[in-house]
Amino acid sequence: MSTLILWLGIALCALILHASATTRFYDFKVQSMKITKMCKSKQIVSINQMFPGPVIYAQEDDQIIVKVTNETPYNTTLHWHGVRQKLSCWSDGPSYITQCPIQSGQKFAYKFTLEKQKGTLFWHAHVSWLRATVYGAIVVYPKMGIPYPFRNPYKEQIILLGEYWHKDVVQLEKEALESGGAPTPADAFTINGHPGPNYKCSSSNNDVYKMVVIPGKTYMLRIINAALNSEHFFTIANHRMTIVEADGEYTKPLIVDRLMIAPGQTINVLVTADQPVNRYSMAMGPYVSAKNISFQKLPAISYFQYSGSTSNQIVMPAQLPTVNDSLAVKTFMDGLRSLQSAMVPREIDVNLFFTIGLNVEKCRSSNPDKNCRGPHGGVLGASVNNISFMSPSFSLLQAYYNGVNGHFTRDFPDLPLKVYDYVNGAPNDIPNDTQSLVGTRTKVLEFGSRVELILQDTGTVSTENHPVHIHGYSFYVVGYGSGNYNPSTAKLNLVDPPYMNTIGVPVGGWAAIRFVADNPGVWFMHCHLEIHMSWGLSMAFIVKNGKGEMQSLPPPPRDMPTC
């Protein structure tokens, strides 16, 4: 009997260990598929013939292996947005930063562990503008037996916000860069791939997303903004939402009737179906903080539809903020706090100050009417510390790891190269002194460095809210404000700041973030508005190895794509 009990104990321990370290396999085929929206059909790039793409489900600390086979003519990479990729930088995914693209007919297996991570994240293409249709959710549940720190919802629902163009998105990027001017606005916004009744042909052919709810029940919405070039407000008619998580980290409950979510951000909210039985609009509409730009004005509408409601009932309309309501954005950010006291670095080893914004470059084309459609006959660009990032033609991580020279430099400046009134003006009339330098520069950080980074918006072309994402890390948003950053007056929260991976730097303002550089590799930092990244609003950090195997980046996988 004692032998049997011992054997059962060993078996039980083995099951527990197995449950806490599950490996989950996914097979992603990058494929073309025909899709019809608003009475027009086109070919899009998709994963497994799905739009939006398949959901990755996991638990905290699971290992994920995704085998990607590229069956399209386009180069492809996938990025696992918000996954910190501890010692797995090779699987991070941005093209020519951590890997060469997966070429047509090639395969590559992404392998990473969701170490101490849970919540809502997402994955998307990270080459050209393929992210417009190649994206999907990552849902990471707590470990078995560990409850949410809030009342268990009756049901959960993924809400993916996106943008849709009738044109081929690869061609759209090419045309924008060749023109020197602003990109073509989206033809529609979408909720879970559906434009909704505001758009041509979308109501009659049932291209409207519907979420059926039971009166009295509470639901958790996992809201993900996968849009390309627009930030968005989101609201539900006559219902309040309680924010309980942002960017895969629990927050103190925050009750709102609307929120702004930028591309790259995820927010979980609880909503109770506590209104009369009816159909209510869930709406996403643009937040446009820049001046003198064209944008899609029609919001996407879906239905928060009570069980028992009928199709002849009038849908209760949702009230979105005005498109430039920056006060609504500030009010939302003011209330966002980590659930528990945070481990914020108090002493700082590396102080960085990065200006971010748009530039106007001189026209050097022999055909300015075609190629120089930016302000004052110039060419639009973007930069960090007035340096526009030039994408290399070889993986930076491979070049760094193998000591291959000539693909990047290690001289990204800690401070702007020019000092001026960043928010309220430029040194001289555009485009004289707003032009940027161009290069593939990196900032090297010692392992374990405690970093404070001030991100300062600039107004050389227009002040604008910029959603800045850092790969491989989450960071504490310890402060933000309007105007030029002033260390003597800036108020910082070192007790319970939100822990995020994408921060909307306020229009005409600044954000202060802190993190510890404890994950070796090459990590991309960029604006998550795709056109800004195309123009060069990005840079890369190199975090050096520490001591020993657990602080050192392992060798690349054998199936790593080649350039």
Short mmCIF file of C-alpha atoms in Angstrom, two decimals, residues 75 95-96 99-101 103 106 392-396 398 407 560-563:
data_model
loop_
_atom_site.label_atom_id
_atom_site.label_comp_id
_atom_site.label_asym_id
_atom_site.label_seq_id
_atom_site.Cartn_x
_atom_site.Cartn_y
_atom_site.Cartn_z
CA ASN A 75 8.42 38.24 -47.46
CA SER A 95 12.10 42.07 -40.15
CA TYR A 96 15.80 42.91 -40.48
CA GLN A 99 15.66 38.06 -38.30
CA CYS A 100 15.75 38.03 -42.05
CA PRO A 101 12.22 37.59 -43.45
CA GLN A 103 10.82 34.17 -47.94
CA GLN A 106 10.34 28.95 -46.59
CA PRO A 392 19.18 47.46 -42.94
CA SER A 393 19.19 44.65 -45.49
CA PHE A 394 20.62 42.18 -42.98
CA SER A 395 19.38 41.12 -39.53
CA LEU A 396 20.84 43.45 -36.87
CA GLN A 398 22.64 38.28 -36.51
CA HIS A 407 25.27 47.01 -40.88
CA MET A 560 16.79 30.81 -38.88
CA PRO A 561 15.90 32.43 -42.23
CA THR A 562 18.74 33.88 -44.28
CA CYS A 563 18.78 37.15 -46.16
#
